[in-house]
PDB file of C-alpha atoms in Angstrom:
ATOM      1  CA  MET H   1     -27.078  -5.436  -6.305  1.00 89.00           C
ATOM      2  CA  GLN H   2     -24.889  -7.660  -8.469  1.00 93.00           C
ATOM      3  CA  ILE H   3     -21.791  -5.934  -9.773  1.00 93.00           C
ATOM      4  CA  THR H   4     -18.746  -6.892 -11.824  1.00 97.00           C
ATOM      5  CA  THR H   5     -15.599  -5.058 -10.814  1.00 97.00           C
ATOM      6  CA  LYS H   6     -11.855  -5.297 -10.531  1.00 97.00           C
ATOM      7  CA  ALA H   7     -10.564  -5.755  -6.976  1.00 98.00           C
ATOM      8  CA  ILE H   8      -7.203  -5.732  -5.191  1.00 98.00           C
ATOM      9  CA  ILE H   9      -7.000  -7.985  -2.138  1.00 98.00           C
ATOM     10  CA  PHE H  10      -5.709  -6.378   1.048  1.00 97.00           C
ATOM     11  CA  SER H  11      -6.196  -9.260   3.492  1.00 96.00           C
ATOM     12  CA  SER H  12      -7.926 -12.574   4.066  1.00 95.00           C
ATOM     13  CA  LEU H  13      -8.694 -13.909   7.525  1.00 95.00           C
ATOM     14  CA  LYS H  14      -9.759 -17.469   8.262  1.00 94.00           C
ATOM     15  CA  TYR H  15     -13.305 -17.617   9.636  1.00 93.00           C
ATOM     16  CA  GLY H  16     -14.257 -20.901  11.232  1.00 91.00           C
ATOM     17  CA  ASP H  17     -12.791 -24.014   9.608  1.00 90.00           C
ATOM     18  CA  THR H  18     -13.957 -23.461   6.043  1.00 91.00           C
ATOM     19  CA  SER H  19     -14.461 -19.767   5.320  1.00 93.00           C
ATOM     20  CA  LEU H  20     -12.547 -16.510   4.771  1.00 95.00           C
ATOM     21  CA  ILE H  21     -13.268 -12.882   5.519  1.00 96.00           C
ATOM     22  CA  VAL H  22     -11.626 -10.878   2.747  1.00 97.00           C
ATOM     23  CA  LYS H  23     -10.915  -7.157   2.657  1.00 97.00           C
ATOM     24  CA  ALA H  24     -10.514  -5.786  -0.874  1.00 97.00           C
ATOM     25  CA  PHE H  25     -10.249  -2.423  -2.598  1.00 97.00           C
ATOM     26  CA  THR H  26     -12.658  -2.437  -5.533  1.00 97.00           C
ATOM     27  CA  GLU H  27     -12.630  -0.255  -8.600  1.00 96.00           C
ATOM     28  CA  SER H  28     -16.386   0.289  -8.343  1.00 95.00           C
ATOM     29  CA  ASP H  29     -16.972   0.921  -4.637  1.00 94.00           C
ATOM     30  CA  GLY H  30     -13.676   1.398  -2.818  1.00 94.00           C
ATOM     31  CA  LEU H  31     -13.037  -0.727   0.253  1.00 95.00           C
ATOM     32  CA  LYS H  32     -15.285  -3.758   0.741  1.00 95.00           C
ATOM     33  CA  SER H  33     -15.295  -6.743   3.094  1.00 96.00           C
ATOM     34  CA  TYR H  34     -16.605 -10.128   1.961  1.00 96.00           C
ATOM     35  CA  LEU H  35     -17.518 -13.409   3.634  1.00 95.00           C
ATOM     36  CA  LEU H  36     -16.506 -16.368   1.458  1.00 94.00           C
ATOM     37  CA  LYS H  37     -18.352 -19.335   2.891  1.00 92.00           C
ATOM     38  CA  GLY H  38     -16.753 -22.742   2.423  1.00 89.00           C
ATOM     39  CA  VAL H  39     -13.985 -21.466   0.152  1.00 90.00           C
ATOM     40  CA  LEU H  40     -11.269 -23.388   2.061  1.00 89.00           C
ATOM     41  CA  THR H  41     -12.871 -26.782   1.397  1.00 86.00           C
ATOM     42  CA  SER H  42     -14.556 -26.232  -1.959  1.00 76.00           C
ATOM     43  CA  LYS H  43     -12.709 -27.916  -4.838  1.00 72.00           C
ATOM     44  CA  LYS H  44     -15.200 -27.445  -7.645  1.00 69.00           C
ATOM     45  CA  GLY H  45     -16.561 -23.976  -6.903  1.00 73.00           C
ATOM     46  CA  LYS H  46     -15.866 -20.752  -8.759  1.00 79.00           C
ATOM     47  CA  LEU H  47     -13.890 -19.347  -5.837  1.00 88.00           C
ATOM     48  CA  LYS H  48     -10.428 -20.649  -4.940  1.00 89.00           C
ATOM     49  CA  ALA H  49      -8.580 -19.708  -1.747  1.00 90.00           C
ATOM     50  CA  ALA H  50      -5.384 -19.095  -3.776  1.00 90.00           C
ATOM     51  CA  TYR H  51      -7.080 -16.137  -5.489  1.00 94.00           C
ATOM     52  CA  PHE H  52      -7.182 -14.215  -2.223  1.00 95.00           C
ATOM     53  CA  LEU H  53      -3.484 -13.814  -1.471  1.00 96.00           C
ATOM     54  CA  PRO H  54      -2.359 -10.281  -0.482  1.00 96.00           C
ATOM     55  CA  LEU H  55      -2.469  -7.774  -3.368  1.00 98.00           C
ATOM     56  CA  MET H  56      -3.857 -10.236  -5.910  1.00 98.00           C
ATOM     57  CA  GLN H  57      -5.672  -8.416  -8.706  1.00 98.00           C
ATOM     58  CA  LEU H  58      -9.000 -10.039  -9.502  1.00 97.00           C
ATOM     59  CA  GLU H  59     -12.132  -9.514 -11.486  1.00 97.00           C
ATOM     60  CA  ILE H  60     -15.088 -10.421  -9.309  1.00 96.00           C
ATOM     61  CA  ILE H  61     -18.841 -10.768  -9.597  1.00 95.00           C
ATOM     62  CA  ALA H  62     -20.140  -9.674  -6.213  1.00 95.00           C
ATOM     63  CA  ILE H  63     -23.361  -8.882  -4.400  1.00 93.00           C
ATOM     64  CA  HIS H  64     -23.142  -5.448  -2.761  1.00 92.00           C
ATOM     65  CA  LYS H  65     -26.003  -4.720  -0.369  1.00 88.00           C
ATOM     66  CA  ASN H  66     -24.221  -1.616   0.969  1.00 82.00           C
ATOM     67  CA  LYS H  67     -25.702  -1.983   4.433  1.00 81.00           C
ATOM     68  CA  GLY H  68     -22.444  -2.035   6.364  1.00 77.00           C
ATOM     69  CA  THR H  69     -22.421  -5.832   6.593  1.00 83.00           C
ATOM     70  CA  LEU H  70     -20.159  -8.409   4.962  1.00 93.00           C
ATOM     71  CA  GLU H  71     -20.792  -8.706   1.235  1.00 95.00           C
ATOM     72  CA  SER H  72     -20.517 -11.861  -0.897  1.00 94.00           C
ATOM     73  CA  ILE H  73     -18.588 -12.867  -4.018  1.00 94.00           C
ATOM     74  CA  ARG H  74     -20.182 -15.222  -6.546  1.00 94.00           C
ATOM     75  CA  GLU H  75     -17.307 -15.581  -8.993  1.00 93.00           C
ATOM     76  CA  ALA H  76     -13.679 -14.519  -9.195  1.00 94.00           C
ATOM     77  CA  LYS H  77     -10.891 -14.793 -11.717  1.00 94.00           C
ATOM     78  CA  VAL H  78      -7.325 -13.492 -11.815  1.00 95.00           C
ATOM     79  CA  ALA H  79      -7.216 -10.198 -13.704  1.00 95.00           C
ATOM     80  CA  VAL H  80      -3.411  -9.810 -13.665  1.00 95.00           C
ATOM     81  CA  PRO H  81      -1.387 -13.055 -13.485  1.00 95.00           C
ATOM     82  CA  TYR H  82       1.753 -12.171 -11.551  1.00 96.00           C
ATOM     83  CA  LYS H  83       5.108 -13.523 -12.703  1.00 95.00           C
ATOM     84  CA  SER H  84       7.097 -13.079  -9.484  1.00 96.00           C
ATOM     85  CA  LEU H  85       5.216 -11.069  -6.860  1.00 95.00           C
ATOM     86  CA  HIS H  86       4.426 -14.021  -4.599  1.00 93.00           C
ATOM     87  CA  THR H  87       7.389 -16.264  -5.479  1.00 94.00           C
ATOM     88  CA  ASN H  88      10.317 -13.867  -5.142  1.00 95.00           C
ATOM     89  CA  ILE H  89      11.195 -13.616  -1.430  1.00 93.00           C
ATOM     90  CA  ALA H  90      12.093  -9.921  -1.504  1.00 93.00           C
ATOM     91  CA  LYS H  91       8.983  -8.963  -3.469  1.00 95.00           C
ATOM     92  CA  ASN H  92       6.718 -11.115  -1.338  1.00 94.00           C
ATOM     93  CA  SER H  93       7.997  -9.449   1.844  1.00 94.00           C
ATOM     94  CA  MET H  94       7.162  -6.079   0.247  1.00 95.00           C
ATOM     95  CA  VAL H  95       3.717  -7.377  -0.710  1.00 96.00           C
ATOM     96  CA  LEU H  96       2.920  -8.467   2.852  1.00 95.00           C
ATOM     97  CA  PHE H  97       4.123  -5.144   4.255  1.00 95.00           C
ATOM     98  CA  LEU H  98       2.321  -2.986   1.689  1.00 97.00           C
ATOM     99  CA  ALA H  99      -0.907  -4.977   1.980  1.00 97.00           C
ATOM    100  CA  GLU H 100      -0.865  -4.350   5.731  1.00 96.00           C
ATOM    101  CA  MET H 101      -0.097  -0.651   5.233  1.00 97.00           C
ATOM    102  CA  LEU H 102      -2.911  -0.303   2.690  1.00 97.00           C
ATOM    103  CA  GLY H 103      -5.349  -2.084   4.976  1.00 95.00           C
ATOM    104  CA  ASN H 104      -4.395   0.278   7.805  1.00 95.00           C
ATOM    105  CA  SER H 105      -4.544   3.402   5.626  1.00 96.00           C
ATOM    106  CA  ILE H 106      -7.498   3.124   3.238  1.00 94.00           C
ATOM    107  CA  GLN H 107     -10.950   3.226   4.795  1.00 87.00           C
ATOM    108  CA  GLU H 108     -13.086   4.893   2.143  1.00 85.00           C
ATOM    109  CA  GLU H 109     -16.069   2.910   0.916  1.00 84.00           C
ATOM    110  CA  GLU H 110     -16.507   4.862  -2.274  1.00 88.00           C
ATOM    111  CA  GLN H 111     -15.055   4.832  -5.751  1.00 91.00           C
ATOM    112  CA  ASN H 112     -11.580   6.329  -6.131  1.00 94.00           C
ATOM    113  CA  GLU H 113     -10.458   5.706  -9.689  1.00 95.00           C
ATOM    114  CA  GLY H 114      -7.136   7.538  -9.320  1.00 96.00           C
ATOM    115  CA  LEU H 115      -6.121   5.507  -6.279  1.00 97.00           C
ATOM    116  CA  PHE H 116      -7.165   2.222  -7.876  1.00 97.00           C
ATOM    117  CA  ASN H 117      -5.206   3.017 -11.044  1.00 97.00           C
ATOM    118  CA  TYR H 118      -2.130   3.895  -8.984  1.00 98.00           C
ATOM    119  CA  LEU H 119      -2.260   0.587  -7.102  1.00 98.00           C
ATOM    120  CA  GLU H 120      -2.707  -1.347 -10.364  1.00 97.00           C
ATOM    121  CA  TYR H 121       0.259   0.365 -11.981  1.00 97.00           C
ATOM    122  CA  ALA H 122       2.575   0.119  -8.955  1.00 98.00           C
ATOM    123  CA  LEU H 123       1.935  -3.594  -8.452  1.00 98.00           C
ATOM    124  CA  TYR H 124       2.471  -4.310 -12.145  1.00 97.00           C
ATOM    125  CA  TRP H 125       5.754  -2.360 -12.027  1.00 97.00           C
ATOM    126  CA  LEU H 126       6.973  -4.307  -9.004  1.00 97.00           C
ATOM    127  CA  ASP H 127       6.049  -7.615 -10.623  1.00 97.00           C
ATOM    128  CA  VAL H 128       8.007  -7.040 -13.850  1.00 97.00           C
ATOM    129  CA  HIS H 129      11.101  -5.292 -12.432  1.00 96.00           C
ATOM    130  CA  ALA H 130      13.922  -6.483 -10.227  1.00 95.00           C
ATOM    131  CA  PRO H 131      13.207  -5.826  -6.533  1.00 93.00           C
ATOM    132  CA  ASN H 132      14.511  -2.462  -5.352  1.00 94.00           C
ATOM    133  CA  PRO H 133      14.971  -1.925  -1.582  1.00 94.00           C
ATOM    134  CA  ASN H 134      13.490   1.583  -1.829  1.00 95.00           C
ATOM    135  CA  PHE H 135      10.354   0.579  -3.761  1.00 96.00           C
ATOM    136  CA  HIS H 136       8.031   0.264  -0.771  1.00 96.00           C
ATOM    137  CA  THR H 137       9.100   3.643   0.656  1.00 97.00           C
ATOM    138  CA  LEU H 138       8.453   5.431  -2.645  1.00 98.00           C
ATOM    139  CA  PHE H 139       5.186   3.496  -3.002  1.00 98.00           C
ATOM    140  CA  LEU H 140       3.995   4.838   0.361  1.00 97.00           C
ATOM    141  CA  LEU H 141       5.197   8.373  -0.283  1.00 97.00           C
ATOM    142  CA  ASN H 142       3.380   8.533  -3.615  1.00 97.00           C
ATOM    143  CA  LEU H 143       0.318   6.912  -2.014  1.00 97.00           C
ATOM    144  CA  THR H 144      -0.080  10.022   0.156  1.00 97.00           C
ATOM    145  CA  LYS H 145      -1.069  11.949  -2.993  1.00 96.00           C
ATOM    146  CA  TYR H 146      -4.278   9.920  -3.095  1.00 96.00           C
ATOM    147  CA  LEU H 147      -4.824  10.018   0.666  1.00 95.00           C
ATOM    148  CA  GLY H 148      -4.568  13.807   0.795  1.00 95.00           C
ATOM    149  CA  PHE H 149      -1.295  14.529   2.601  1.00 97.00           C
ATOM    150  CA  TYR H 150       1.544  14.469   0.066  1.00 97.00           C
ATOM    151  CA  PRO H 151       4.393  16.707   1.270  1.00 97.00           C
ATOM    152  CA  ASP H 152       4.181  20.373   0.288  1.00 97.00           C
ATOM    153  CA  THR H 153       7.390  20.916  -1.688  1.00 94.00           C
ATOM    154  CA  SER H 154       7.011  24.697  -2.071  1.00 93.00           C
ATOM    155  CA  PHE H 155       9.986  25.416   0.216  1.00 95.00           C
ATOM    156  CA  GLN H 156      12.014  22.274  -0.370  1.00 94.00           C
ATOM    157  CA  ASN H 157      15.333  24.083   0.131  1.00 95.00           C
ATOM    158  CA  GLN H 158      14.589  24.679   3.820  1.00 97.00           C
ATOM    159  CA  PRO H 159      16.479  22.538   6.400  1.00 97.00           C
ATOM    160  CA  TYR H 160      13.524  21.028   8.264  1.00 97.00           C
ATOM    161  CA  PHE H 161      10.523  18.950   7.216  1.00 98.00           C
ATOM    162  CA  ASP H 162       7.708  19.093   9.758  1.00 98.00           C
ATOM    163  CA  LEU H 163       5.973  15.705   9.695  1.00 98.00           C
ATOM    164  CA  LEU H 164       2.808  16.991  11.360  1.00 97.00           C
ATOM    165  CA  GLU H 165       2.430  20.023   9.084  1.00 97.00           C
ATOM    166  CA  GLY H 166       3.647  18.212   5.964  1.00 97.00           C
ATOM    167  CA  SER H 167       5.809  21.165   4.913  1.00 97.00           C
ATOM    168  CA  PHE H 168       9.410  22.403   4.868  1.00 97.00           C
ATOM    169  CA  TYR H 169      10.461  25.111   7.299  1.00 97.00           C
ATOM    170  CA  LYS H 170      13.456  27.332   7.970  1.00 96.00           C
ATOM    171  CA  LYS H 171      13.281  26.897  11.756  1.00 96.00           C
ATOM    172  CA  PRO H 172      12.539  23.774  13.837  1.00 96.00           C
ATOM    173  CA  SER H 173       9.248  23.330  15.673  1.00 94.00           C
ATOM    174  CA  LEU H 174       8.274  21.067  18.549  1.00 96.00           C
ATOM    175  CA  ASN H 175       6.664  18.637  16.087  1.00 97.00           C
ATOM    176  CA  PRO H 176       8.468  15.520  14.807  1.00 97.00           C
ATOM    177  CA  LEU H 177      10.987  16.627  12.164  1.00 97.00           C
ATOM    178  CA  ILE H 178      13.183  15.235   9.402  1.00 97.00           C
ATOM    179  CA  GLN H 179      16.516  17.030   9.183  1.00 97.00           C
ATOM    180  CA  GLY H 180      20.183  16.646   8.265  1.00 96.00           C
ATOM    181  CA  ASP H 181      21.185  13.607   6.214  1.00 95.00           C
ATOM    182  CA  ASP H 182      17.747  12.048   6.768  1.00 96.00           C
ATOM    183  CA  LEU H 183      16.185  15.030   5.008  1.00 97.00           C
ATOM    184  CA  ASP H 184      18.525  14.627   2.027  1.00 96.00           C
ATOM    185  CA  HIS H 185      17.385  11.011   1.626  1.00 96.00           C
ATOM    186  CA  PHE H 186      13.750  12.045   1.988  1.00 97.00           C
ATOM    187  CA  LYS H 187      14.091  14.660  -0.757  1.00 96.00           C
ATOM    188  CA  ARG H 188      15.555  12.113  -3.165  1.00 95.00           C
ATOM    189  CA  LEU H 189      12.208  10.345  -3.340  1.00 96.00           C
ATOM    190  CA  LEU H 190      10.057  13.438  -3.776  1.00 96.00           C
ATOM    191  CA  GLY H 191       8.672  13.859  -7.268  1.00 93.00           C
ATOM    192  CA  ILE H 192      10.242  10.750  -8.808  1.00 95.00           C
ATOM    193  CA  ASN H 193       8.586   7.690 -10.319  1.00 95.00           C
ATOM    194  CA  PHE H 194       9.499   4.029  -9.935  1.00 97.00           C
ATOM    195  CA  ASP H 195      11.713   4.029 -13.038  1.00 96.00           C
ATOM    196  CA  ALA H 196      14.084   6.462 -11.283  1.00 96.00           C
ATOM    197  CA  LEU H 197      14.620   4.167  -8.275  1.00 96.00           C
ATOM    198  CA  PRO H 198      17.973   2.733  -9.500  1.00 94.00           C
ATOM    199  CA  THR H 199      19.449   6.247  -9.219  1.00 93.00           C
ATOM    200  CA  VAL H 200      18.608   6.487  -5.491  1.00 94.00           C
ATOM    201  CA  ARG H 201      21.513   5.216  -3.369  1.00 92.00           C
ATOM    202  CA  MET H 202      21.176   4.552   0.369  1.00 93.00           C
ATOM    203  CA  ASN H 203      22.667   2.081   2.811  1.00 93.00           C
ATOM    204  CA  LYS H 204      20.559  -0.122   5.084  1.00 92.00           C
ATOM    205  CA  PRO H 205      20.440   2.179   8.171  1.00 93.00           C
ATOM    206  CA  GLN H 206      19.532   5.145   5.952  1.00 95.00           C
ATOM    207  CA  ARG H 207      16.735   3.193   4.237  1.00 94.00           C
ATOM    208  CA  GLN H 208      15.336   1.950   7.528  1.00 94.00           C
ATOM    209  CA  GLN H 209      15.351   5.431   9.056  1.00 95.00           C
ATOM    210  CA  LEU H 210      13.639   6.898   6.001  1.00 96.00           C
ATOM    211  CA  LEU H 211      10.953   4.217   6.078  1.00 96.00           C
ATOM    212  CA  LYS H 212      10.501   4.806   9.809  1.00 95.00           C
ATOM    213  CA  ASN H 213       9.907   8.517   9.116  1.00 97.00           C
ATOM    214  CA  VAL H 214       7.412   7.781   6.354  1.00 97.00           C
ATOM    215  CA  ILE H 215       5.455   5.389   8.591  1.00 97.00           C
ATOM    216  CA  LEU H 216       5.400   8.069  11.313  1.00 97.00           C
ATOM    217  CA  TYR H 217       4.085  10.496   8.677  1.00 98.00           C
ATOM    218  CA  PHE H 218       1.178   8.122   8.047  1.00 97.00           C
ATOM    219  CA  GLU H 219       0.590   7.724  11.774  1.00 97.00           C
ATOM    220  CA  LEU H 220       0.373  11.493  12.273  1.00 97.00           C
ATOM    221  CA  HIS H 221      -2.061  12.041   9.391  1.00 97.00           C
ATOM    222  CA  LEU H 222      -4.397   9.041   9.548  1.00 96.00           C
ATOM    223  CA  HIS H 223      -6.788   8.628  12.445  1.00 92.00           C
ATOM    224  CA  GLY H 224      -6.633   5.171  13.978  1.00 90.00           C
ATOM    225  CA  PHE H 225      -3.578   4.125  11.946  1.00 93.00           C
ATOM    226  CA  ARG H 226      -1.803   1.026  13.320  1.00 90.00           C
ATOM    227  CA  LYS H 227       1.903   0.415  12.824  1.00 88.00           C
ATOM    228  CA  PRO H 228       2.531  -2.607  10.560  1.00 91.00           C
ATOM    229  CA  LYS H 229       3.546  -5.844  12.260  1.00 88.00           C
ATOM    230  CA  SER H 230       5.262  -7.044   9.072  1.00 88.00           C
ATOM    231  CA  LEU H 231       7.912  -4.307   9.179  1.00 85.00           C
ATOM    232  CA  ALA H 232      10.377  -6.503  11.100  1.00 81.00           C
ATOM    233  CA  VAL H 233      10.162  -9.214   8.430  1.00 79.00           C
ATOM    234  CA  LEU H 234      10.705  -6.668   5.674  1.00 82.00           C
ATOM    235  CA  ASN H 235      13.775  -5.240   7.399  1.00 79.00           C
ATOM    236  CA  ALA H 236      15.199  -8.740   7.908  1.00 79.00           C
ATOM    237  CA  VAL H 237      14.837  -9.614   4.226  1.00 76.00           C
ATOM    238  CA  PHE H 238      16.710  -6.476   3.121  1.00 72.00           C
ATOM    239  CA  GLU H 239      19.610  -6.797   5.568  1.00 61.00           C
TER     240      GLU H 239
END
């Protein structure tokens, strides 16, 4: 079936000498994988390899057979021309990290309008604002709303956050916990939007520990989740 839809690119992997395998989150059908034959050598075609950078927002005309095999894209055009996302070093390091996290976290092959809208908005916000070293952590924390495990804030005044249970508790358990100063930093990001990021103050070790806890939170709640390889690059950029 031919379909026109918006799509956000998660990854592109070289296949042979001339082709790409692209993983994208589509507005119409959720996660899809495409084989783009000859795209690396084609100069006159309607598909250009530069369109398929991580987290590019495209409008595509695709053939979806929905048989569990690689789909195909007939045409693509840039839906949101970025101003700085791939040229600013700090933002680009966030893009590579978040694209890997999204690829490791989102597996649903069905429409999720709320999740797609969130990704659209967050990427636009990052593109038009100065890079903030806490953006990617808040991005991931708010992403859990759409993945089904956002922290339960009912007892937010308690001294322990149980990462496995996703809730605050008065007494510690044997599960991985956030506590002490780390918990204070964690709470600062709960319930805020990106516009409030300039009010959140943390030093580098505090930011890295918070991000480490959030990644562990993903690992505990998503089956088959793989830790991102791009984390080391991200940490180096924000030293």
